[in-house]
Amino acid sequence: MFDVEWLLSPAPFSGVLLYSYRSGVLRPAVLRHLREIARQMGVEVASYDAATLENMWSVPALLDELRICDLTGTKTQPLVQKLLSLAVDGPAAPTVIMAPPSSKPLRRGAKFLHIEEPRVTSANLAKVVRYLASTSDLTSLDLASRQDPLRRHLRRWIGERGHAGLPEVMQEFDHAVVHYSNPGSGEQDVGSGSFAFAGRSYLMNSLQRFLASDEAFALSQLLRALAIRKDRGARDAELVEQLLKASVRVREISCCGVPGSAGRKSASRSATVAKEVSLLWSALLLSWSLACTSTRTDPAQMPILVEFDHFCRDFKRRLQDLAADPLNGCWTRIRETFRAISIIDDIERPDPRKELLCSISRETFCRPAYPWIEKLRRTAVGAQGHRPKAASNSPFVDQESTNTELASLSDVMGQKHILQELRDRFQSGRHDRPLLLAGPDGSGKRTIGRLYAKALLCEGDRAELRPCGSCPSCTTPKVEVNFGYFEFDVSHDEGVSHVNQVIRNLRYVPITDRRVVLITKADRSSEAINAALKTLERGAEATSFILLAEDERKVEAAARSRSAVLRVRPLPEDDARALAQRWLASNQVESAVIELIVKSGRGVPGSVLKLCREVAGASASTLEQAKVLFGFSWGVQILRYWQELLNDEFQSAQAMNCLSGMTADDAIYRLRAGLRQLLAGDAICEPAFLGLEADLRELIDCLDRHPARFGQTRVALCDELARHWFDDAIIDYEHIVDVSVKTRQLLNAASE
């Protein structure tokens, strides 16, 4: 199977998937789809090298995962053959092997799905063009009338060559589309030359070129990329969001530039953007985007482009002297912008502004950075730690008195594997090996670390997880003020100096007979962790180390190998429900509100607590009030749409009216959520559909009647619906209408 075929309709799989790439031009897209498949399967994505994957082939992991082994180099064929020989028995988890192709035949007998980058010929050109058309953002509405000349041009082009690599075909396709999208163009206008596009996205490519060069036309190309999207009906908010997403991608791939000459390279096929330039652009863009979207609704076409043109020219002016302070005069505005972005609620779907802000706060330089860069990073870190205290007018919950503190480790819910490890440590009396707790923000790893420290510092019997409660250490209100406890954040500006200071303190006899060092964000600073490695390795008899990280794979390998690595798991629904009832006066709210919090929290204690406080602060005692508060009131509209779609007298205009007020992206996301809920049956998996069980049951019964009526199985019908609706080519309202009509035809097919 060609990768373009697979990318058009990726689906969850089991067993082994072998991806053979030639140029690697689609590898990023393949990896993105694999992460999406893992999300649909509810598993983690884990990277393995060949040796580790071979050892772990038949060994289940602690958590369900999708394993990826990305092989590079010229001598990968023996490794691939060796791994594929294991595929006869099947792996313990879905496994992806990525490697360059080889002329040697693949080993017989192994069962695996083989996907490869195509060498394009006349035979497979149609499939490749279908994929390119579904992913390119160069196409405009008037291209529909010019599809036949475009196809003839591409067939003639490939016929003259016999075959071509996928990158060449992508360039020629982009080149032809640009010409055929212009009114009045003809076949004679398209030559045999090719444009040097760096990627599939015209917006992404033009943004890279603008940030990486001084070419006069770079800004014009960027403005044209936005104008194309504006012509297709994109609103200002959507335009700004797409620009932010492209900027996030540029930040991800930016590399260190040369001081003083950053951004002065000529734009080439693979234009690189210096970190200094991407940082300056990100900070200014965040400030401009927030002001733009908060003060405008959706004005006429030109003002947004004119404003963006002025913004880009101001950016170029500030870029002239990076050694000085290019942000002079706008620091107050940037600080306020960062704080406003940090409190944006992105529970339903990620906000690119928060992603961009987080990337600024995590920025590190191998060489001395300009002073303004350090100041910018500190501003981003400070904004993320700043949370304004909202006044409470809730008549039924005293938020200040809400007790979120746990007394001991035995009160921790849903982490039996961690508690068993700690119980074994207390029973053996061995606490010298560092403990590395990994999990997303809000998962409770800091709470567990502090409770472990509290139990260690207890002067009573240390054979138990529960402290005695009467010794001086236990009667201290918080473990943070205990003389034997040290806690610091290594991602802080002074992270290395903090580590060195703690190490110096550990050389002296402590006031207590045991010391505990808790290191937060251990995956953010390799330099600070390296400074503590020797102390970690010695494992001082009276000192225990606890490391916290969001992603344990990003922790320095040496520190990770010295530690017992435990991942904090999402809470089961029963435990999340118990937490919500503990933190919220459940006798004052509907039980359905608790269920909504549990579904929305996704098993993360921090998210559950945040939602409980929001409900308390807004006095949202009913399900409808809580749905409006969390932004889940769209469930009724989506079910109404599916009712129209399953109606035998379906009319697309009536169905589309149900989606009024939604952006195209929101409508697509929510329609897919509705379909997932219909396919899942009676059990509610999407928070927006709580309280709508009767309507759901009616729709599910209606869906069940179609396969029985037409002689299909329900599984086959569900597969067909998923193939239509989860296609990544659906990007706007026109595609929604098209797939709705196709769905209706599918339901009516057997009766014709």
PDB file of C-alpha atoms in Angstrom, residues 521-751:
ATOM      1  CA  LYS A 521      10.324  19.609  35.954  1.00  0.00           C
ATOM      2  CA  ALA A 522      13.321  17.301  35.683  1.00  0.00           C
ATOM      3  CA  ASP A 523      12.674  16.975  31.932  1.00  0.00           C
ATOM      4  CA  ARG A 524      13.216  20.697  31.306  1.00  0.00           C
ATOM      5  CA  SER A 525      16.939  21.187  32.120  1.00  0.00           C
ATOM      6  CA  SER A 526      19.634  18.634  31.317  1.00  0.00           C
ATOM      7  CA  GLU A 527      22.317  21.013  32.618  1.00  0.00           C
ATOM      8  CA  ALA A 528      20.805  21.222  36.106  1.00  0.00           C
ATOM      9  CA  ILE A 529      20.176  17.471  36.269  1.00  0.00           C
ATOM     10  CA  ASN A 530      23.778  16.804  35.195  1.00  0.00           C
ATOM     11  CA  ALA A 531      24.937  18.947  38.117  1.00  0.00           C
ATOM     12  CA  ALA A 532      23.081  16.594  40.505  1.00  0.00           C
ATOM     13  CA  LEU A 533      24.078  13.303  38.836  1.00  0.00           C
ATOM     14  CA  LYS A 534      27.068  12.527  41.074  1.00  0.00           C
ATOM     15  CA  THR A 535      24.984  13.079  44.197  1.00  0.00           C
ATOM     16  CA  LEU A 536      22.200  10.927  42.723  1.00  0.00           C
ATOM     17  CA  GLU A 537      24.715   8.195  41.924  1.00  0.00           C
ATOM     18  CA  ARG A 538      26.188   8.177  45.434  1.00  0.00           C
ATOM     19  CA  GLY A 539      22.670   7.878  46.856  1.00  0.00           C
ATOM     20  CA  ALA A 540      23.635   9.463  50.179  1.00  0.00           C
ATOM     21  CA  GLU A 541      22.508   7.221  53.038  1.00  0.00           C
ATOM     22  CA  ALA A 542      20.451   9.914  54.752  1.00  0.00           C
ATOM     23  CA  THR A 543      19.190  11.541  51.548  1.00  0.00           C
ATOM     24  CA  SER A 544      16.342  10.515  49.236  1.00  0.00           C
ATOM     25  CA  PHE A 545      15.807  12.092  45.818  1.00  0.00           C
ATOM     26  CA  ILE A 546      12.400  12.487  44.127  1.00  0.00           C
ATOM     27  CA  LEU A 547      12.272  13.660  40.498  1.00  0.00           C
ATOM     28  CA  LEU A 548       9.085  14.896  38.787  1.00  0.00           C
ATOM     29  CA  ALA A 549       8.668  15.119  35.002  1.00  0.00           C
ATOM     30  CA  GLU A 550       5.880  15.308  32.440  1.00  0.00           C
ATOM     31  CA  ASP A 551       7.771  13.057  29.984  1.00  0.00           C
ATOM     32  CA  GLU A 552      10.262  10.650  31.504  1.00  0.00           C
ATOM     33  CA  ARG A 553      11.892  10.089  28.095  1.00  0.00           C
ATOM     34  CA  LYS A 554      13.144  13.687  28.108  1.00  0.00           C
ATOM     35  CA  VAL A 555      14.925  13.285  31.450  1.00  0.00           C
ATOM     36  CA  GLU A 556      18.706  12.969  31.177  1.00  0.00           C
ATOM     37  CA  ALA A 557      19.407   9.298  30.371  1.00  0.00           C
ATOM     38  CA  ALA A 558      21.975   8.944  33.161  1.00  0.00           C
ATOM     39  CA  ALA A 559      19.522  10.257  35.777  1.00  0.00           C
ATOM     40  CA  ARG A 560      16.729   8.070  34.374  1.00  0.00           C
ATOM     41  CA  SER A 561      18.861   4.920  34.572  1.00  0.00           C
ATOM     42  CA  ARG A 562      19.668   5.610  38.237  1.00  0.00           C
ATOM     43  CA  SER A 563      16.019   6.065  39.195  1.00  0.00           C
ATOM     44  CA  ALA A 564      12.968   3.906  39.724  1.00  0.00           C
ATOM     45  CA  VAL A 565      10.645   5.248  37.005  1.00  0.00           C
ATOM     46  CA  LEU A 566       6.906   5.193  37.751  1.00  0.00           C
ATOM     47  CA  ARG A 567       4.220   6.828  35.624  1.00  0.00           C
ATOM     48  CA  VAL A 568       1.160   8.392  37.255  1.00  0.00           C
ATOM     49  CA  ARG A 569      -1.894   6.890  35.585  1.00  0.00           C
ATOM     50  CA  PRO A 570      -5.231   8.579  34.839  1.00  0.00           C
ATOM     51  CA  LEU A 571      -7.801   7.942  37.548  1.00  0.00           C
ATOM     52  CA  PRO A 572     -10.615   5.449  36.933  1.00  0.00           C
ATOM     53  CA  GLU A 573     -14.029   7.106  36.759  1.00  0.00           C
ATOM     54  CA  ASP A 574     -15.051   5.829  40.205  1.00  0.00           C
ATOM     55  CA  ASP A 575     -12.011   7.436  41.838  1.00  0.00           C
ATOM     56  CA  ALA A 576     -12.469  10.686  39.884  1.00  0.00           C
ATOM     57  CA  ARG A 577     -16.107  10.718  41.003  1.00  0.00           C
ATOM     58  CA  ALA A 578     -15.074  10.251  44.639  1.00  0.00           C
ATOM     59  CA  LEU A 579     -12.610  13.146  44.343  1.00  0.00           C
ATOM     60  CA  ALA A 580     -15.223  15.435  42.804  1.00  0.00           C
ATOM     61  CA  GLN A 581     -17.674  14.578  45.595  1.00  0.00           C
ATOM     62  CA  ARG A 582     -14.959  15.271  48.169  1.00  0.00           C
ATOM     63  CA  TRP A 583     -14.140  18.698  46.697  1.00  0.00           C
ATOM     64  CA  LEU A 584     -17.677  19.786  45.797  1.00  0.00           C
ATOM     65  CA  ALA A 585     -20.771  19.931  47.969  1.00  0.00           C
ATOM     66  CA  SER A 586     -22.570  17.195  46.045  1.00  0.00           C
ATOM     67  CA  ASN A 587     -25.784  17.639  48.026  1.00  0.00           C
ATOM     68  CA  GLN A 588     -26.073  21.139  46.541  1.00  0.00           C
ATOM     69  CA  VAL A 589     -25.587  20.190  42.870  1.00  0.00           C
ATOM     70  CA  GLU A 590     -27.220  17.680  40.560  1.00  0.00           C
ATOM     71  CA  SER A 591     -25.487  14.318  40.354  1.00  0.00           C
ATOM     72  CA  ALA A 592     -25.227  14.883  36.600  1.00  0.00           C
ATOM     73  CA  VAL A 593     -22.916  17.856  37.278  1.00  0.00           C
ATOM     74  CA  ILE A 594     -20.507  15.492  39.044  1.00  0.00           C
ATOM     75  CA  GLU A 595     -20.692  13.140  36.040  1.00  0.00           C
ATOM     76  CA  LEU A 596     -19.939  16.033  33.682  1.00  0.00           C
ATOM     77  CA  ILE A 597     -16.863  16.946  35.741  1.00  0.00           C
ATOM     78  CA  VAL A 598     -15.699  13.313  35.736  1.00  0.00           C
ATOM     79  CA  LYS A 599     -16.092  12.982  31.950  1.00  0.00           C
ATOM     80  CA  SER A 600     -14.445  16.353  31.280  1.00  0.00           C
ATOM     81  CA  GLY A 601     -11.553  15.795  33.701  1.00  0.00           C
ATOM     82  CA  ARG A 602     -10.340  12.730  31.745  1.00  0.00           C
ATOM     83  CA  GLY A 603      -8.928  11.153  34.919  1.00  0.00           C
ATOM     84  CA  VAL A 604      -6.567  14.043  35.743  1.00  0.00           C
ATOM     85  CA  PRO A 605      -7.039  15.124  39.409  1.00  0.00           C
ATOM     86  CA  GLY A 606      -5.870  18.682  38.682  1.00  0.00           C
ATOM     87  CA  SER A 607      -8.465  19.076  35.935  1.00  0.00           C
ATOM     88  CA  VAL A 608     -11.202  17.648  38.167  1.00  0.00           C
ATOM     89  CA  LEU A 609     -10.296  20.123  40.925  1.00  0.00           C
ATOM     90  CA  LYS A 610     -10.225  23.032  38.466  1.00  0.00           C
ATOM     91  CA  LEU A 611     -13.680  22.139  37.134  1.00  0.00           C
ATOM     92  CA  CYS A 612     -15.072  21.763  40.656  1.00  0.00           C
ATOM     93  CA  ARG A 613     -13.844  25.241  41.533  1.00  0.00           C
ATOM     94  CA  GLU A 614     -15.362  26.669  38.350  1.00  0.00           C
ATOM     95  CA  VAL A 615     -18.728  25.121  39.183  1.00  0.00           C
ATOM     96  CA  ALA A 616     -18.509  26.474  42.734  1.00  0.00           C
ATOM     97  CA  GLY A 617     -17.458  29.937  41.604  1.00  0.00           C
ATOM     98  CA  ALA A 618     -20.287  30.198  39.061  1.00  0.00           C
ATOM     99  CA  SER A 619     -22.924  28.558  41.322  1.00  0.00           C
ATOM    100  CA  ALA A 620     -23.696  26.160  38.454  1.00  0.00           C
ATOM    101  CA  SER A 621     -25.923  23.703  40.333  1.00  0.00           C
ATOM    102  CA  THR A 622     -27.700  22.190  37.289  1.00  0.00           C
ATOM    103  CA  LEU A 623     -26.348  20.185  34.380  1.00  0.00           C
ATOM    104  CA  GLU A 624     -27.419  22.793  31.829  1.00  0.00           C
ATOM    105  CA  GLN A 625     -25.642  25.567  33.750  1.00  0.00           C
ATOM    106  CA  ALA A 626     -22.458  23.472  34.008  1.00  0.00           C
ATOM    107  CA  LYS A 627     -22.554  22.634  30.294  1.00  0.00           C
ATOM    108  CA  VAL A 628     -22.770  26.301  29.382  1.00  0.00           C
ATOM    109  CA  LEU A 629     -19.925  27.050  31.814  1.00  0.00           C
ATOM    110  CA  PHE A 630     -17.640  24.395  30.280  1.00  0.00           C
ATOM    111  CA  GLY A 631     -18.658  25.080  26.668  1.00  0.00           C
ATOM    112  CA  PHE A 632     -20.458  21.737  26.152  1.00  0.00           C
ATOM    113  CA  SER A 633     -23.888  23.098  25.229  1.00  0.00           C
ATOM    114  CA  TRP A 634     -23.384  22.100  21.580  1.00  0.00           C
ATOM    115  CA  GLY A 635     -24.493  18.494  22.150  1.00  0.00           C
ATOM    116  CA  VAL A 636     -28.143  19.322  21.347  1.00  0.00           C
ATOM    117  CA  GLN A 637     -27.209  20.899  17.983  1.00  0.00           C
ATOM    118  CA  ILE A 638     -25.060  17.916  16.975  1.00  0.00           C
ATOM    119  CA  LEU A 639     -27.769  15.371  17.815  1.00  0.00           C
ATOM    120  CA  ARG A 640     -30.272  17.456  15.853  1.00  0.00           C
ATOM    121  CA  TYR A 641     -27.906  17.335  12.869  1.00  0.00           C
ATOM    122  CA  TRP A 642     -27.609  13.533  13.060  1.00  0.00           C
ATOM    123  CA  GLN A 643     -31.387  13.253  13.382  1.00  0.00           C
ATOM    124  CA  GLU A 644     -31.722  15.213  10.144  1.00  0.00           C
ATOM    125  CA  LEU A 645     -29.068  13.063   8.472  1.00  0.00           C
ATOM    126  CA  LEU A 646     -30.711   9.769   9.442  1.00  0.00           C
ATOM    127  CA  ASN A 647     -34.134  11.043   8.431  1.00  0.00           C
ATOM    128  CA  ASP A 648     -35.392   9.462   5.218  1.00  0.00           C
ATOM    129  CA  GLU A 649     -36.450  12.929   4.035  1.00  0.00           C
ATOM    130  CA  PHE A 650     -32.955  14.353   4.496  1.00  0.00           C
ATOM    131  CA  GLN A 651     -32.287  17.888   3.224  1.00  0.00           C
ATOM    132  CA  SER A 652     -28.711  19.166   3.481  1.00  0.00           C
ATOM    133  CA  ALA A 653     -29.739  22.806   4.018  1.00  0.00           C
ATOM    134  CA  GLN A 654     -31.886  21.878   7.010  1.00  0.00           C
ATOM    135  CA  ALA A 655     -29.098  19.789   8.494  1.00  0.00           C
ATOM    136  CA  MET A 656     -26.502  22.548   8.034  1.00  0.00           C
ATOM    137  CA  ASN A 657     -28.788  24.990   9.884  1.00  0.00           C
ATOM    138  CA  CYS A 658     -28.204  22.862  12.981  1.00  0.00           C
ATOM    139  CA  LEU A 659     -24.526  23.883  12.910  1.00  0.00           C
ATOM    140  CA  SER A 660     -25.137  27.628  12.872  1.00  0.00           C
ATOM    141  CA  GLY A 661     -22.761  29.613  15.051  1.00  0.00           C
ATOM    142  CA  MET A 662     -19.926  27.080  14.817  1.00  0.00           C
ATOM    143  CA  THR A 663     -16.631  27.497  12.986  1.00  0.00           C
ATOM    144  CA  ALA A 664     -15.820  24.812  10.429  1.00  0.00           C
ATOM    145  CA  ASP A 665     -13.139  23.294  12.689  1.00  0.00           C
ATOM    146  CA  ASP A 666     -15.515  23.159  15.664  1.00  0.00           C
ATOM    147  CA  ALA A 667     -18.299  21.651  13.555  1.00  0.00           C
ATOM    148  CA  ILE A 668     -16.015  18.908  12.198  1.00  0.00           C
ATOM    149  CA  TYR A 669     -14.649  18.069  15.654  1.00  0.00           C
ATOM    150  CA  ARG A 670     -18.124  17.960  17.209  1.00  0.00           C
ATOM    151  CA  LEU A 671     -19.744  15.959  14.392  1.00  0.00           C
ATOM    152  CA  ARG A 672     -17.013  13.346  14.744  1.00  0.00           C
ATOM    153  CA  ALA A 673     -17.570  13.326  18.504  1.00  0.00           C
ATOM    154  CA  GLY A 674     -21.257  12.717  17.836  1.00  0.00           C
ATOM    155  CA  LEU A 675     -20.505   9.832  15.498  1.00  0.00           C
ATOM    156  CA  ARG A 676     -18.097   8.289  18.021  1.00  0.00           C
ATOM    157  CA  GLN A 677     -20.850   8.483  20.615  1.00  0.00           C
ATOM    158  CA  LEU A 678     -23.390   6.848  18.271  1.00  0.00           C
ATOM    159  CA  LEU A 679     -20.967   4.044  17.451  1.00  0.00           C
ATOM    160  CA  ALA A 680     -20.099   3.565  21.139  1.00  0.00           C
ATOM    161  CA  GLY A 681     -23.700   2.743  22.060  1.00  0.00           C
ATOM    162  CA  ASP A 682     -25.454   3.647  25.308  1.00  0.00           C
ATOM    163  CA  ALA A 683     -22.379   4.350  27.443  1.00  0.00           C
ATOM    164  CA  ILE A 684     -21.723   8.116  27.410  1.00  0.00           C
ATOM    165  CA  CYS A 685     -18.148   8.827  26.326  1.00  0.00           C
ATOM    166  CA  GLU A 686     -18.504  12.497  25.312  1.00  0.00           C
ATOM    167  CA  PRO A 687     -19.388  15.044  28.059  1.00  0.00           C
ATOM    168  CA  ALA A 688     -21.546  17.138  25.711  1.00  0.00           C
ATOM    169  CA  PHE A 689     -24.115  14.314  25.421  1.00  0.00           C
ATOM    170  CA  LEU A 690     -24.804  13.868  29.142  1.00  0.00           C
ATOM    171  CA  GLY A 691     -28.491  14.379  29.845  1.00  0.00           C
ATOM    172  CA  LEU A 692     -29.395  13.541  26.233  1.00  0.00           C
ATOM    173  CA  GLU A 693     -29.601   9.765  26.707  1.00  0.00           C
ATOM    174  CA  ALA A 694     -33.169   9.469  25.371  1.00  0.00           C
ATOM    175  CA  ASP A 695     -32.301  11.281  22.124  1.00  0.00           C
ATOM    176  CA  LEU A 696     -29.160   9.193  21.769  1.00  0.00           C
ATOM    177  CA  ARG A 697     -31.077   5.946  22.258  1.00  0.00           C
ATOM    178  CA  GLU A 698     -33.537   6.980  19.545  1.00  0.00           C
ATOM    179  CA  LEU A 699     -30.683   7.773  17.130  1.00  0.00           C
ATOM    180  CA  ILE A 700     -28.842   4.514  17.913  1.00  0.00           C
ATOM    181  CA  ASP A 701     -32.052   2.533  17.292  1.00  0.00           C
ATOM    182  CA  CYS A 702     -32.486   4.384  13.990  1.00  0.00           C
ATOM    183  CA  LEU A 703     -28.887   3.577  13.045  1.00  0.00           C
ATOM    184  CA  ASP A 704     -29.405  -0.069  13.968  1.00  0.00           C
ATOM    185  CA  ARG A 705     -32.465  -0.334  11.727  1.00  0.00           C
ATOM    186  CA  HIS A 706     -30.514   0.550   8.579  1.00  0.00           C
ATOM    187  CA  PRO A 707     -28.184  -2.511   8.447  1.00  0.00           C
ATOM    188  CA  ALA A 708     -31.085  -4.818   9.359  1.00  0.00           C
ATOM    189  CA  ARG A 709     -33.204  -3.253   6.647  1.00  0.00           C
ATOM    190  CA  PHE A 710     -30.563  -3.373   3.925  1.00  0.00           C
ATOM    191  CA  GLY A 711     -28.985  -6.720   4.750  1.00  0.00           C
ATOM    192  CA  GLN A 712     -25.747  -5.224   6.088  1.00  0.00           C
ATOM    193  CA  THR A 713     -24.052  -5.918   9.390  1.00  0.00           C
ATOM    194  CA  ARG A 714     -23.840  -3.050  11.864  1.00  0.00           C
ATOM    195  CA  VAL A 715     -20.041  -3.398  11.902  1.00  0.00           C
ATOM    196  CA  ALA A 716     -19.858  -2.927   8.125  1.00  0.00           C
ATOM    197  CA  LEU A 717     -22.090   0.135   8.277  1.00  0.00           C
ATOM    198  CA  CYS A 718     -20.062   1.636  11.118  1.00  0.00           C
ATOM    199  CA  ASP A 719     -16.827   1.047   9.187  1.00  0.00           C
ATOM    200  CA  GLU A 720     -18.279   2.842   6.167  1.00  0.00           C
ATOM    201  CA  LEU A 721     -19.438   5.789   8.274  1.00  0.00           C
ATOM    202  CA  ALA A 722     -16.045   6.065   9.976  1.00  0.00           C
ATOM    203  CA  ARG A 723     -14.275   5.942   6.605  1.00  0.00           C
ATOM    204  CA  HIS A 724     -16.342   8.886   5.402  1.00  0.00           C
ATOM    205  CA  TRP A 725     -16.347  11.069   8.503  1.00  0.00           C
ATOM    206  CA  PHE A 726     -12.832  10.588   9.861  1.00  0.00           C
ATOM    207  CA  ASP A 727     -11.158  11.486   6.586  1.00  0.00           C
ATOM    208  CA  ASP A 728      -8.599  14.270   7.168  1.00  0.00           C
ATOM    209  CA  ALA A 729      -9.606  15.811   3.837  1.00  0.00           C
ATOM    210  CA  ILE A 730     -12.694  17.306   5.539  1.00  0.00           C
ATOM    211  CA  ILE A 731     -11.621  20.870   6.269  1.00  0.00           C
ATOM    212  CA  ASP A 732     -14.583  23.198   5.669  1.00  0.00           C
ATOM    213  CA  TYR A 733     -18.372  23.402   5.415  1.00  0.00           C
ATOM    214  CA  GLU A 734     -18.393  22.406   1.729  1.00  0.00           C
ATOM    215  CA  HIS A 735     -16.736  19.111   2.663  1.00  0.00           C
ATOM    216  CA  ILE A 736     -19.276  18.594   5.472  1.00  0.00           C
ATOM    217  CA  VAL A 737     -22.128  18.976   2.991  1.00  0.00           C
ATOM    218  CA  ASP A 738     -20.388  16.610   0.567  1.00  0.00           C
ATOM    219  CA  VAL A 739     -19.778  13.866   3.133  1.00  0.00           C
ATOM    220  CA  SER A 740     -23.347  14.283   4.453  1.00  0.00           C
ATOM    221  CA  VAL A 741     -24.755  13.634   0.973  1.00  0.00           C
ATOM    222  CA  LYS A 742     -22.447  10.616   0.575  1.00  0.00           C
ATOM    223  CA  THR A 743     -23.599   9.272   3.935  1.00  0.00           C
ATOM    224  CA  ARG A 744     -27.227   9.610   2.919  1.00  0.00           C
ATOM    225  CA  GLN A 745     -26.463   7.822  -0.365  1.00  0.00           C
ATOM    226  CA  LEU A 746     -24.756   5.069   1.619  1.00  0.00           C
ATOM    227  CA  LEU A 747     -27.856   4.587   3.763  1.00  0.00           C
ATOM    228  CA  ASN A 748     -30.109   4.543   0.695  1.00  0.00           C
ATOM    229  CA  ALA A 749     -27.826   2.414  -1.524  1.00  0.00           C
ATOM    230  CA  ALA A 750     -29.480  -0.946  -0.955  1.00  0.00           C
ATOM    231  CA  SER A 751     -32.974   0.349  -1.560  1.00  0.00           C
TER     232      SER A 751
END
